[in-house]
Amino acid sequence: IEHAPLIANVAREQYTIEDKIVSLLAILKENNGNICFTAVFTPKTSKAELITTFLAMLELIKIKRISVYQTGLFSPIYLKINENDDTENK
């Protein structure tokens, strides 16, 4: 019996840094401007989404929309909206 080769095309999810910036800011605003970085993800978060979200976090730090901090060595990373963030309506 001949078997047909199994061929499957799996569509790759597309994530943009811009979309993740919007998403991170929305999550922060829903959580009083402060959240643990790992709380942004679920167990089903793909590697591509995690990387894109991390790049979005770095961009937000670069443009001074958020700050990051840790309470101790190897402790969780927290994201915080900067108090002087006047770009909320942009």
PDB file of N, CA and C in Angstrom:
ATOM      1  N   ILE A   1       0.856  -1.176   0.000  1.00  0.00           N
ATOM      2  CA  ILE A   1       0.000   0.000   0.000  1.00  0.00           C
ATOM      3  C   ILE A   1       0.896   1.230   0.000  1.00  0.00           C
ATOM      4  N   GLU A   2       0.627   2.074  -0.959  1.00  0.00           N
ATOM      5  CA  GLU A   2       1.387   3.326  -1.030  1.00  0.00           C
ATOM      6  C   GLU A   2       0.695   4.391  -0.190  1.00  0.00           C
ATOM      7  N   HIS A   3       1.522   5.134   0.502  1.00  0.00           N
ATOM      8  CA  HIS A   3       0.993   6.227   1.318  1.00  0.00           C
ATOM      9  C   HIS A   3       1.395   7.546   0.691  1.00  0.00           C
ATOM     10  N   ALA A   4       0.470   8.433   0.629  1.00  0.00           N
ATOM     11  CA  ALA A   4       0.774   9.777   0.134  1.00  0.00           C
ATOM     12  C   ALA A   4       1.628  10.484   1.182  1.00  0.00           C
ATOM     13  N   PRO A   5       2.602  11.248   0.729  1.00  0.00           N
ATOM     14  CA  PRO A   5       3.434  11.975   1.695  1.00  0.00           C
ATOM     15  C   PRO A   5       2.585  12.998   2.461  1.00  0.00           C
ATOM     16  N   LEU A   6       2.899  13.111   3.720  1.00  0.00           N
ATOM     17  CA  LEU A   6       2.181  14.073   4.547  1.00  0.00           C
ATOM     18  C   LEU A   6       2.835  15.434   4.391  1.00  0.00           C
ATOM     19  N   ILE A   7       2.097  16.336   3.846  1.00  0.00           N
ATOM     20  CA  ILE A   7       2.592  17.698   3.661  1.00  0.00           C
ATOM     21  C   ILE A   7       1.575  18.631   4.292  1.00  0.00           C
ATOM     22  N   ALA A   8       2.073  19.495   5.127  1.00  0.00           N
ATOM     23  CA  ALA A   8       1.178  20.457   5.769  1.00  0.00           C
ATOM     24  C   ALA A   8       1.833  21.821   5.776  1.00  0.00           C
ATOM     25  N   ASN A   9       1.073  22.792   5.427  1.00  0.00           N
ATOM     26  CA  ASN A   9       1.530  24.171   5.530  1.00  0.00           C
ATOM     27  C   ASN A   9       0.877  24.786   6.751  1.00  0.00           C
ATOM     28  N   VAL A  10       1.702  25.256   7.642  1.00  0.00           N
ATOM     29  CA  VAL A  10       1.200  25.885   8.853  1.00  0.00           C
ATOM     30  C   VAL A  10       1.429  27.378   8.719  1.00  0.00           C
ATOM     31  N   ALA A  11       0.361  28.133   8.824  1.00  0.00           N
ATOM     32  CA  ALA A  11       0.480  29.587   8.717  1.00  0.00           C
ATOM     33  C   ALA A  11       1.164  30.122   9.966  1.00  0.00           C
ATOM     34  N   ARG A  12       2.156  30.931   9.748  1.00  0.00           N
ATOM     35  CA  ARG A  12       2.890  31.531  10.853  1.00  0.00           C
ATOM     36  C   ARG A  12       2.166  32.795  11.301  1.00  0.00           C
ATOM     37  N   GLU A  13       2.010  32.939  12.599  1.00  0.00           N
ATOM     38  CA  GLU A  13       1.361  34.137  13.117  1.00  0.00           C
ATOM     39  C   GLU A  13       2.298  35.319  12.938  1.00  0.00           C
ATOM     40  N   GLN A  14       1.726  36.447  12.587  1.00  0.00           N
ATOM     41  CA  GLN A  14       2.516  37.651  12.379  1.00  0.00           C
ATOM     42  C   GLN A  14       2.332  38.592  13.562  1.00  0.00           C
ATOM     43  N   TYR A  15       3.428  39.031  14.110  1.00  0.00           N
ATOM     44  CA  TYR A  15       3.419  39.984  15.208  1.00  0.00           C
ATOM     45  C   TYR A  15       4.283  41.161  14.804  1.00  0.00           C
ATOM     46  N   THR A  16       3.796  42.362  15.048  1.00  0.00           N
ATOM     47  CA  THR A  16       4.616  43.537  14.776  1.00  0.00           C
ATOM     48  C   THR A  16       4.971  44.201  16.101  1.00  0.00           C
ATOM     49  N   ILE A  17       6.093  44.862  16.105  1.00  0.00           N
ATOM     50  CA  ILE A  17       6.519  45.579  17.304  1.00  0.00           C
ATOM     51  C   ILE A  17       5.500  46.665  17.636  1.00  0.00           C
ATOM     52  N   GLU A  18       4.993  47.335  16.606  1.00  0.00           N
ATOM     53  CA  GLU A  18       4.004  48.390  16.829  1.00  0.00           C
ATOM     54  C   GLU A  18       2.751  47.844  17.520  1.00  0.00           C
ATOM     55  N   ASP A  19       2.273  46.690  17.064  1.00  0.00           N
ATOM     56  CA  ASP A  19       1.098  46.077  17.694  1.00  0.00           C
ATOM     57  C   ASP A  19       1.379  45.702  19.144  1.00  0.00           C
ATOM     58  N   LYS A  20       2.563  45.198  19.396  1.00  0.00           N
ATOM     59  CA  LYS A  20       2.918  44.788  20.758  1.00  0.00           C
ATOM     60  C   LYS A  20       3.118  45.998  21.668  1.00  0.00           C
ATOM     61  N   ILE A  21       3.582  47.121  21.118  1.00  0.00           N
ATOM     62  CA  ILE A  21       3.690  48.356  21.902  1.00  0.00           C
ATOM     63  C   ILE A  21       2.302  48.771  22.375  1.00  0.00           C
ATOM     64  N   VAL A  22       1.351  48.784  21.449  1.00  0.00           N
ATOM     65  CA  VAL A  22      -0.028  49.139  21.794  1.00  0.00           C
ATOM     66  C   VAL A  22      -0.570  48.169  22.843  1.00  0.00           C
ATOM     67  N   SER A  23      -0.308  46.894  22.648  1.00  0.00           N
ATOM     68  CA  SER A  23      -0.780  45.866  23.573  1.00  0.00           C
ATOM     69  C   SER A  23      -0.168  46.037  24.965  1.00  0.00           C
ATOM     70  N   LEU A  24       1.138  46.251  25.027  1.00  0.00           N
ATOM     71  CA  LEU A  24       1.806  46.434  26.323  1.00  0.00           C
ATOM     72  C   LEU A  24       1.262  47.652  27.059  1.00  0.00           C
ATOM     73  N   LEU A  25       1.095  48.763  26.344  1.00  0.00           N
ATOM     74  CA  LEU A  25       0.576  49.972  26.987  1.00  0.00           C
ATOM     75  C   LEU A  25      -0.847  49.752  27.494  1.00  0.00           C
ATOM     76  N   ALA A  26      -1.657  49.039  26.736  1.00  0.00           N
ATOM     77  CA  ALA A  26      -3.028  48.747  27.171  1.00  0.00           C
ATOM     78  C   ALA A  26      -3.023  47.875  28.425  1.00  0.00           C
ATOM     79  N   ILE A  27      -2.178  46.856  28.440  1.00  0.00           N
ATOM     80  CA  ILE A  27      -2.081  45.972  29.609  1.00  0.00           C
ATOM     81  C   ILE A  27      -1.611  46.758  30.827  1.00  0.00           C
ATOM     82  N   LEU A  28      -0.631  47.626  30.628  1.00  0.00           N
ATOM     83  CA  LEU A  28      -0.138  48.442  31.741  1.00  0.00           C
ATOM     84  C   LEU A  28      -1.239  49.347  32.289  1.00  0.00           C
ATOM     85  N   LYS A  29      -1.996  49.979  31.399  1.00  0.00           N
ATOM     86  CA  LYS A  29      -3.066  50.879  31.853  1.00  0.00           C
ATOM     87  C   LYS A  29      -4.161  50.113  32.588  1.00  0.00           C
ATOM     88  N   GLU A  30      -4.430  48.880  32.165  1.00  0.00           N
ATOM     89  CA  GLU A  30      -5.425  48.044  32.847  1.00  0.00           C
ATOM     90  C   GLU A  30      -4.953  47.619  34.235  1.00  0.00           C
ATOM     91  N   ASN A  31      -3.644  47.664  34.462  1.00  0.00           N
ATOM     92  CA  ASN A  31      -3.058  47.206  35.728  1.00  0.00           C
ATOM     93  C   ASN A  31      -2.407  48.346  36.496  1.00  0.00           C
ATOM     94  N   ASN A  32      -3.022  49.503  36.454  1.00  0.00           N
ATOM     95  CA  ASN A  32      -2.550  50.682  37.194  1.00  0.00           C
ATOM     96  C   ASN A  32      -1.122  51.079  36.851  1.00  0.00           C
ATOM     97  N   GLY A  33      -0.705  50.823  35.615  1.00  0.00           N
ATOM     98  CA  GLY A  33       0.599  51.278  35.145  1.00  0.00           C
ATOM     99  C   GLY A  33       1.778  50.451  35.594  1.00  0.00           C
ATOM    100  N   ASN A  34       1.529  49.257  36.133  1.00  0.00           N
ATOM    101  CA  ASN A  34       2.616  48.457  36.683  1.00  0.00           C
ATOM    102  C   ASN A  34       2.282  46.974  36.526  1.00  0.00           C
ATOM    103  N   ILE A  35       3.209  46.190  35.951  1.00  0.00           N
ATOM    104  CA  ILE A  35       2.952  44.758  35.771  1.00  0.00           C
ATOM    105  C   ILE A  35       4.271  43.998  35.664  1.00  0.00           C
ATOM    106  N   CYS A  36       4.243  42.759  36.097  1.00  0.00           N
ATOM    107  CA  CYS A  36       5.394  41.870  35.938  1.00  0.00           C
ATOM    108  C   CYS A  36       5.481  41.460  34.466  1.00  0.00           C
ATOM    109  N   PHE A  37       6.676  41.490  33.900  1.00  0.00           N
ATOM    110  CA  PHE A  37       6.856  41.185  32.474  1.00  0.00           C
ATOM    111  C   PHE A  37       6.306  39.811  32.122  1.00  0.00           C
ATOM    112  N   THR A  38       6.527  38.819  32.964  1.00  0.00           N
ATOM    113  CA  THR A  38       6.066  37.464  32.641  1.00  0.00           C
ATOM    114  C   THR A  38       4.543  37.341  32.690  1.00  0.00           C
ATOM    115  N   ALA A  39       3.864  38.252  33.379  1.00  0.00           N
ATOM    116  CA  ALA A  39       2.403  38.209  33.456  1.00  0.00           C
ATOM    117  C   ALA A  39       1.750  38.564  32.122  1.00  0.00           C
ATOM    118  N   VAL A  40       2.529  39.100  31.209  1.00  0.00           N
ATOM    119  CA  VAL A  40       2.020  39.473  29.887  1.00  0.00           C
ATOM    120  C   VAL A  40       1.774  38.228  29.034  1.00  0.00           C
ATOM    121  N   PHE A  41       2.386  37.116  29.395  1.00  0.00           N
ATOM    122  CA  PHE A  41       2.356  35.911  28.570  1.00  0.00           C
ATOM    123  C   PHE A  41       1.489  34.816  29.169  1.00  0.00           C
ATOM    124  N   THR A  42       1.081  33.896  28.296  1.00  0.00           N
ATOM    125  CA  THR A  42       0.375  32.690  28.717  1.00  0.00           C
ATOM    126  C   THR A  42       1.284  31.507  28.395  1.00  0.00           C
ATOM    127  N   PRO A  43       0.974  30.330  28.911  1.00  0.00           N
ATOM    128  CA  PRO A  43       1.795  29.159  28.564  1.00  0.00           C
ATOM    129  C   PRO A  43       1.806  28.858  27.062  1.00  0.00           C
ATOM    130  N   LYS A  44       0.807  29.336  26.337  1.00  0.00           N
ATOM    131  CA  LYS A  44       0.735  29.075  24.901  1.00  0.00           C
ATOM    132  C   LYS A  44       1.384  30.163  24.048  1.00  0.00           C
ATOM    133  N   THR A  45       2.013  31.149  24.673  1.00  0.00           N
ATOM    134  CA  THR A  45       2.672  32.214  23.918  1.00  0.00           C
ATOM    135  C   THR A  45       3.810  31.626  23.100  1.00  0.00           C
ATOM    136  N   SER A  46       3.829  31.949  21.824  1.00  0.00           N
ATOM    137  CA  SER A  46       4.875  31.419  20.945  1.00  0.00           C
ATOM    138  C   SER A  46       6.188  32.159  21.173  1.00  0.00           C
ATOM    139  N   LYS A  47       7.257  31.530  20.735  1.00  0.00           N
ATOM    140  CA  LYS A  47       8.577  32.140  20.847  1.00  0.00           C
ATOM    141  C   LYS A  47       8.626  33.446  20.053  1.00  0.00           C
ATOM    142  N   ALA A  48       8.015  33.455  18.877  1.00  0.00           N
ATOM    143  CA  ALA A  48       8.003  34.662  18.038  1.00  0.00           C
ATOM    144  C   ALA A  48       7.276  35.805  18.741  1.00  0.00           C
ATOM    145  N   GLU A  49       6.156  35.493  19.389  1.00  0.00           N
ATOM    146  CA  GLU A  49       5.407  36.532  20.097  1.00  0.00           C
ATOM    147  C   GLU A  49       6.190  37.042  21.301  1.00  0.00           C
ATOM    148  N   LEU A  50       6.845  36.147  22.026  1.00  0.00           N
ATOM    149  CA  LEU A  50       7.653  36.549  23.174  1.00  0.00           C
ATOM    150  C   LEU A  50       8.774  37.487  22.744  1.00  0.00           C
ATOM    151  N   ILE A  51       9.461  37.142  21.671  1.00  0.00           N
ATOM    152  CA  ILE A  51      10.568  37.967  21.180  1.00  0.00           C
ATOM    153  C   ILE A  51      10.062  39.326  20.719  1.00  0.00           C
ATOM    154  N   THR A  52       8.950  39.336  19.991  1.00  0.00           N
ATOM    155  CA  THR A  52       8.393  40.603  19.511  1.00  0.00           C
ATOM    156  C   THR A  52       7.955  41.479  20.678  1.00  0.00           C
ATOM    157  N   THR A  53       7.377  40.875  21.701  1.00  0.00           N
ATOM    158  CA  THR A  53       6.965  41.630  22.883  1.00  0.00           C
ATOM    159  C   THR A  53       8.180  42.193  23.610  1.00  0.00           C
ATOM    160  N   PHE A  54       9.248  41.415  23.691  1.00  0.00           N
ATOM    161  CA  PHE A  54      10.472  41.897  24.334  1.00  0.00           C
ATOM    162  C   PHE A  54      11.047  43.079  23.557  1.00  0.00           C
ATOM    163  N   LEU A  55      11.047  42.998  22.233  1.00  0.00           N
ATOM    164  CA  LEU A  55      11.527  44.113  21.410  1.00  0.00           C
ATOM    165  C   LEU A  55      10.646  45.350  21.596  1.00  0.00           C
ATOM    166  N   ALA A  56       9.344  45.145  21.729  1.00  0.00           N
ATOM    167  CA  ALA A  56       8.433  46.265  21.986  1.00  0.00           C
ATOM    168  C   ALA A  56       8.752  46.907  23.330  1.00  0.00           C
ATOM    169  N   MET A  57       9.046  46.073  24.338  1.00  0.00           N
ATOM    170  CA  MET A  57       9.420  46.594  25.643  1.00  0.00           C
ATOM    171  C   MET A  57      10.687  47.441  25.538  1.00  0.00           C
ATOM    172  N   LEU A  58      11.675  46.948  24.809  1.00  0.00           N
ATOM    173  CA  LEU A  58      12.916  47.710  24.638  1.00  0.00           C
ATOM    174  C   LEU A  58      12.662  49.043  23.940  1.00  0.00           C
ATOM    175  N   GLU A  59      11.784  49.044  22.949  1.00  0.00           N
ATOM    176  CA  GLU A  59      11.451  50.286  22.244  1.00  0.00           C
ATOM    177  C   GLU A  59      10.753  51.272  23.180  1.00  0.00           C
ATOM    178  N   LEU A  60       9.847  50.784  24.008  1.00  0.00           N
ATOM    179  CA  LEU A  60       9.169  51.656  24.967  1.00  0.00           C
ATOM    180  C   LEU A  60      10.143  52.240  25.989  1.00  0.00           C
ATOM    181  N   ILE A  61      11.142  51.469  26.369  1.00  0.00           N
ATOM    182  CA  ILE A  61      12.182  51.976  27.276  1.00  0.00           C
ATOM    183  C   ILE A  61      12.997  53.046  26.562  1.00  0.00           C
ATOM    184  N   LYS A  62      13.355  52.774  25.325  1.00  0.00           N
ATOM    185  CA  LYS A  62      14.170  53.705  24.534  1.00  0.00           C
ATOM    186  C   LYS A  62      13.486  55.062  24.375  1.00  0.00           C
ATOM    187  N   ILE A  63      12.175  55.045  24.132  1.00  0.00           N
ATOM    188  CA  ILE A  63      11.462  56.310  23.940  1.00  0.00           C
ATOM    189  C   ILE A  63      10.906  56.855  25.263  1.00  0.00           C
ATOM    190  N   LYS A  64      11.303  56.228  26.359  1.00  0.00           N
ATOM    191  CA  LYS A  64      10.998  56.676  27.722  1.00  0.00           C
ATOM    192  C   LYS A  64       9.509  56.688  28.059  1.00  0.00           C
ATOM    193  N   ARG A  65       8.755  55.775  27.466  1.00  0.00           N
ATOM    194  CA  ARG A  65       7.336  55.634  27.819  1.00  0.00           C
ATOM    195  C   ARG A  65       7.186  54.772  29.067  1.00  0.00           C
ATOM    196  N   ILE A  66       8.120  53.800  29.243  1.00  0.00           N
ATOM    197  CA  ILE A  66       8.072  52.933  30.420  1.00  0.00           C
ATOM    198  C   ILE A  66       9.458  52.837  31.043  1.00  0.00           C
ATOM    199  N   SER A  67       9.466  52.363  32.274  1.00  0.00           N
ATOM    200  CA  SER A  67      10.701  52.017  32.975  1.00  0.00           C
ATOM    201  C   SER A  67      10.590  50.555  33.376  1.00  0.00           C
ATOM    202  N   VAL A  68      11.729  49.930  33.606  1.00  0.00           N
ATOM    203  CA  VAL A  68      11.732  48.560  34.111  1.00  0.00           C
ATOM    204  C   VAL A  68      12.544  48.529  35.392  1.00  0.00           C
ATOM    205  N   TYR A  69      12.166  47.632  36.279  1.00  0.00           N
ATOM    206  CA  TYR A  69      12.915  47.501  37.527  1.00  0.00           C
ATOM    207  C   TYR A  69      12.784  46.090  38.070  1.00  0.00           C
ATOM    208  N   GLN A  70      13.715  45.751  38.947  1.00  0.00           N
ATOM    209  CA  GLN A  70      13.710  44.490  39.681  1.00  0.00           C
ATOM    210  C   GLN A  70      13.885  44.818  41.147  1.00  0.00           C
ATOM    211  N   THR A  71      13.276  44.018  42.001  1.00  0.00           N
ATOM    212  CA  THR A  71      13.419  44.252  43.435  1.00  0.00           C
ATOM    213  C   THR A  71      14.652  43.580  44.010  1.00  0.00           C
ATOM    214  N   GLY A  72      15.277  42.696  43.245  1.00  0.00           N
ATOM    215  CA  GLY A  72      16.477  42.015  43.700  1.00  0.00           C
ATOM    216  C   GLY A  72      17.117  41.239  42.570  1.00  0.00           C
ATOM    217  N   LEU A  73      18.305  40.742  42.823  1.00  0.00           N
ATOM    218  CA  LEU A  73      19.029  39.954  41.839  1.00  0.00           C
ATOM    219  C   LEU A  73      18.217  38.716  41.457  1.00  0.00           C
ATOM    220  N   PHE A  74      18.053  38.487  40.180  1.00  0.00           N
ATOM    221  CA  PHE A  74      17.296  37.352  39.634  1.00  0.00           C
ATOM    222  C   PHE A  74      15.803  37.393  39.962  1.00  0.00           C
ATOM    223  N   SER A  75      15.320  38.521  40.435  1.00  0.00           N
ATOM    224  CA  SER A  75      13.885  38.637  40.718  1.00  0.00           C
ATOM    225  C   SER A  75      13.142  39.029  39.438  1.00  0.00           C
ATOM    226  N   PRO A  76      11.825  38.933  39.449  1.00  0.00           N
ATOM    227  CA  PRO A  76      11.062  39.260  38.239  1.00  0.00           C
ATOM    228  C   PRO A  76      11.303  40.695  37.766  1.00  0.00           C
ATOM    229  N   ILE A  77      11.130  40.878  36.473  1.00  0.00           N
ATOM    230  CA  ILE A  77      11.250  42.203  35.861  1.00  0.00           C
ATOM    231  C   ILE A  77       9.857  42.819  35.830  1.00  0.00           C
ATOM    232  N   TYR A  78       9.748  44.044  36.317  1.00  0.00           N
ATOM    233  CA  TYR A  78       8.480  44.760  36.311  1.00  0.00           C
ATOM    234  C   TYR A  78       8.536  45.907  35.316  1.00  0.00           C
ATOM    235  N   LEU A  79       7.407  46.147  34.665  1.00  0.00           N
ATOM    236  CA  LEU A  79       7.266  47.264  33.743  1.00  0.00           C
ATOM    237  C   LEU A  79       6.403  48.316  34.420  1.00  0.00           C
ATOM    238  N   LYS A  80       6.752  49.585  34.208  1.00  0.00           N
ATOM    239  CA  LYS A  80       6.012  50.673  34.840  1.00  0.00           C
ATOM    240  C   LYS A  80       5.905  51.819  33.853  1.00  0.00           C
ATOM    241  N   ILE A  81       4.688  52.346  33.666  1.00  0.00           N
ATOM    242  CA  ILE A  81       4.518  53.528  32.819  1.00  0.00           C
ATOM    243  C   ILE A  81       5.165  54.705  33.528  1.00  0.00           C
ATOM    244  N   ASN A  82       5.936  55.488  32.801  1.00  0.00           N
ATOM    245  CA  ASN A  82       6.572  56.659  33.391  1.00  0.00           C
ATOM    246  C   ASN A  82       5.518  57.696  33.750  1.00  0.00           C
ATOM    247  N   GLU A  83       5.666  58.286  34.921  1.00  0.00           N
ATOM    248  CA  GLU A  83       4.704  59.281  35.398  1.00  0.00           C
ATOM    249  C   GLU A  83       4.650  60.501  34.497  1.00  0.00           C
ATOM    250  N   ASN A  84       5.763  60.839  33.882  1.00  0.00           N
ATOM    251  CA  ASN A  84       5.807  62.016  33.013  1.00  0.00           C
ATOM    252  C   ASN A  84       5.427  61.676  31.579  1.00  0.00           C
ATOM    253  N   ASP A  85       4.773  60.546  31.381  1.00  0.00           N
ATOM    254  CA  ASP A  85       4.353  60.128  30.045  1.00  0.00           C
ATOM    255  C   ASP A  85       3.184  60.994  29.598  1.00  0.00           C
ATOM    256  N   ASP A  86       3.477  61.973  28.745  1.00  0.00           N
ATOM    257  CA  ASP A  86       2.440  62.873  28.247  1.00  0.00           C
ATOM    258  C   ASP A  86       1.981  62.488  26.845  1.00  0.00           C
ATOM    259  N   THR A  87       2.347  61.291  26.406  1.00  0.00           N
ATOM    260  CA  THR A  87       2.002  60.850  25.052  1.00  0.00           C
ATOM    261  C   THR A  87       0.775  59.949  25.055  1.00  0.00           C
ATOM    262  N   GLU A  88       0.028  59.956  26.138  1.00  0.00           N
ATOM    263  CA  GLU A  88      -1.115  59.058  26.278  1.00  0.00           C
ATOM    264  C   GLU A  88      -2.146  59.245  25.175  1.00  0.00           C
ATOM    265  N   ASN A  89      -2.329  60.450  24.705  1.00  0.00           N
ATOM    266  CA  ASN A  89      -3.340  60.721  23.687  1.00  0.00           C
ATOM    267  C   ASN A  89      -2.793  60.723  22.277  1.00  0.00           C
ATOM    268  N   LYS A  90      -1.573  60.322  22.101  1.00  0.00           N
ATOM    269  CA  LYS A  90      -0.968  60.324  20.759  1.00  0.00           C
ATOM    270  C   LYS A  90      -1.269  59.057  20.031  1.00  0.00           C
TER     271      LYS A  90
END
